[in-house]
Short mmCIF file of C-alpha atoms in Angstrom, two decimals:
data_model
loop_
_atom_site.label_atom_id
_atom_site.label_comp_id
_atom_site.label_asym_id
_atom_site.label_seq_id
_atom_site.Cartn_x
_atom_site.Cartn_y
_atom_site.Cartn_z
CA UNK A 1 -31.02 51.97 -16.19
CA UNK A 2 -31.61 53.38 -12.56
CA UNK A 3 -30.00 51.22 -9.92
CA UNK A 4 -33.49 50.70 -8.44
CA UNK A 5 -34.47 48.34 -11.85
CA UNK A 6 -31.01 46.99 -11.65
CA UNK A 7 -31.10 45.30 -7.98
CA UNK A 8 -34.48 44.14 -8.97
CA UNK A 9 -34.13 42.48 -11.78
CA UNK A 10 -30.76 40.67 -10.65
CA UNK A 11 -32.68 39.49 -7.35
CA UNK A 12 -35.92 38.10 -9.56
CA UNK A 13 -33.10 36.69 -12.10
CA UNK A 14 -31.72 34.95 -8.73
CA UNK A 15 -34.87 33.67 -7.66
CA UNK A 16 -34.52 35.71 -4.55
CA UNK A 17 -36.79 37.16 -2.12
CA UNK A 18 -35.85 40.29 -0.20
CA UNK A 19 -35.57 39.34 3.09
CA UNK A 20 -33.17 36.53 1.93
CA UNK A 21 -31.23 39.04 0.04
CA UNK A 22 -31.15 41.03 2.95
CA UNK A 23 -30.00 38.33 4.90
CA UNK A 24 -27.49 36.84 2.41
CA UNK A 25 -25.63 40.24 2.42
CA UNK A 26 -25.99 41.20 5.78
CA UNK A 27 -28.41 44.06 5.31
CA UNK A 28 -31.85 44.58 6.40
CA UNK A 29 -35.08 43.82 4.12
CA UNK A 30 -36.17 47.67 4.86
CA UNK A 31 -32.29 48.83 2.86
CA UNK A 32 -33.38 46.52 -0.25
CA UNK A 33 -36.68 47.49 0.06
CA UNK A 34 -35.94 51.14 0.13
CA UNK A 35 -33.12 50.62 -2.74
CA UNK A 36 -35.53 48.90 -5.20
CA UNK A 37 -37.88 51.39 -4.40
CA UNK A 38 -35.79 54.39 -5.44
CA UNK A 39 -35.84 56.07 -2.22
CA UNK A 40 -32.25 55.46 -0.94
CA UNK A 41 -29.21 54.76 -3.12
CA UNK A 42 -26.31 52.26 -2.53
CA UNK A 43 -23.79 53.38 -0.35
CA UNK A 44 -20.34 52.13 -0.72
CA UNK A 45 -20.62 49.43 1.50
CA UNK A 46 -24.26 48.24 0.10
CA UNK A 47 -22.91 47.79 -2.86
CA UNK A 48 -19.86 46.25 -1.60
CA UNK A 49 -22.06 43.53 -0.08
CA UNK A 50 -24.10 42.98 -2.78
CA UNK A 51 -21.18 42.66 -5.52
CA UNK A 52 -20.02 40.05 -3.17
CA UNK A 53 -23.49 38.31 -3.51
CA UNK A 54 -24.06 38.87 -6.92
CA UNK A 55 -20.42 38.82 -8.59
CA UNK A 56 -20.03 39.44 -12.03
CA UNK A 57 -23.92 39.73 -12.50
CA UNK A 58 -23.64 43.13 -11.19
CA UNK A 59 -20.64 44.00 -12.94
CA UNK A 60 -22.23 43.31 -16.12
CA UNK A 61 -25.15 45.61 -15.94
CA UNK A 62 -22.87 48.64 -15.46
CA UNK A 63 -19.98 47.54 -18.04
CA UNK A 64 -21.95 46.02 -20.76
CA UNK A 65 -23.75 49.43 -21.09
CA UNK A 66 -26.55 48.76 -18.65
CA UNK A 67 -28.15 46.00 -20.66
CA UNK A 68 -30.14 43.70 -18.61
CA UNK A 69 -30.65 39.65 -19.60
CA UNK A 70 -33.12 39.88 -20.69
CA UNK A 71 -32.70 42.85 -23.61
CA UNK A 72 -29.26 40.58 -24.06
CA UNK A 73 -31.68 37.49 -25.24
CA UNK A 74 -33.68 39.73 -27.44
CA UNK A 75 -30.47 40.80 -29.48
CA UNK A 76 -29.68 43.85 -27.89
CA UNK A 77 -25.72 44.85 -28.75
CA UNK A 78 -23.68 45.05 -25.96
CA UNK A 79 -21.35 47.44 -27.39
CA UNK A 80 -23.81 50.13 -28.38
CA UNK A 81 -24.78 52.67 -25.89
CA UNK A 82 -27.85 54.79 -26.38
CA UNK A 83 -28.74 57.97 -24.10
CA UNK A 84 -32.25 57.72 -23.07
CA UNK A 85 -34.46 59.81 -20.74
CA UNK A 86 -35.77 59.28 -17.67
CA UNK A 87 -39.50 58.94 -18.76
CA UNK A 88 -38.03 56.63 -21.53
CA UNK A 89 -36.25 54.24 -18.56
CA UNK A 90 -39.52 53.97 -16.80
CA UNK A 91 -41.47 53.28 -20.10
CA UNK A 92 -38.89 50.46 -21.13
CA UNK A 93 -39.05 49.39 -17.34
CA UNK A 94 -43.41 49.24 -18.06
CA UNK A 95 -42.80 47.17 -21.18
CA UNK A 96 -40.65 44.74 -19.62
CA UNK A 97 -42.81 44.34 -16.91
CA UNK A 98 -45.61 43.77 -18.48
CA UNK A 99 -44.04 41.43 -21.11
CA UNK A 100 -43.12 39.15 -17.83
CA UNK A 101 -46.96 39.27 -16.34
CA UNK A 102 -48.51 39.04 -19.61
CA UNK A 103 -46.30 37.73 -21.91
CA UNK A 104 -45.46 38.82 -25.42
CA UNK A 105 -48.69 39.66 -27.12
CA UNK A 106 -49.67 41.97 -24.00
CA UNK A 107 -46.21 43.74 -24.28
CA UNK A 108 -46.89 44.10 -28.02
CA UNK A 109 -50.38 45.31 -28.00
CA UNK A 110 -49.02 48.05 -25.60
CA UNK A 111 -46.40 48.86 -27.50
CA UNK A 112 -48.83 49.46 -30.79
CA UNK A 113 -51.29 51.67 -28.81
CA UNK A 114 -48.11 53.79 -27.19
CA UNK A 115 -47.18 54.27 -31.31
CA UNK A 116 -50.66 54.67 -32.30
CA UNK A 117 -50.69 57.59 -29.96
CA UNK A 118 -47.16 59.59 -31.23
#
C-alpha cells in the first residue's frame, strides 16, 4: 500500500483532521496535504514526527505486511504477503472507499460489475 493510503487511513482511523495532524506533529497542513496526496513523500524527519504521533499504528502497517484495519477485521492474514500492482493498489484503495461511503452492498455491486467485465 502507497504511503499516501497509509497516512490517510491512520488519520480517518484517529478521527483526525489535517490541520490538527499538522499541528499535533509540528508540520504544516500543506506537508500532510501534499503526503496524502501522493505528491511529496515522507522525509526522515516527517515520518519521525508522525511515528511519534501515531506509535505502533504506523509500525503495524509496514510490519504486518501493509494490512490496514480494516482488511485485518475482514480476515485478512497478517502473515501472508501478496505482490500486487499499482493499478491493483488503487482499485483495492476504490473498493474500500466506496465500501466506507456506501457501505457493503455498494462495494459488492462494484465488485460484481468489475468481474462481470474480466
Amino acid at each position: 500500500m502507497e504511503f499516501k493510503y497509509i497516512l490517510k487511513d491512520l488519520r480517518e482511523e484517529n478521527g483526525i483532521s489535517q490541520k490538527q495532524l499538522a499541528k499535533e506533529c509540528g508540520l504544516s497542513p500543506q506537508c500532510i496535504s501534499a503526503l496524502e496526496k501522493g505528491i511529496n513523500s515522507p522525509t526522515f524527519q516527517t515520518l519521525s514526527a508522525l511515528k511519534k504521533y501515531f506509535g505502533n499504528q504506523l509500525n503495524d502497517y509496514f510490519v504486518n505486511n501493509e494490512i490496514t484495519s480494516e482488511e485485518r477485521k475482514a480476515g485478512a492474514s497478517e502473515t501472508k504477503k501478496i505482490s500486487i500492482t499499482p493499478i491493483e493498489d488503487e482499485m483495492l484503495y476504490l473498493f474500500r472507499e466506496i465500501g466506507k461511503k456506501h457501505g457493503e452492498q455498494a462495494q459488492q455491486a462494484l465488485i460484481t460489475v468489475a468481474e462481470k467485465m474480466l
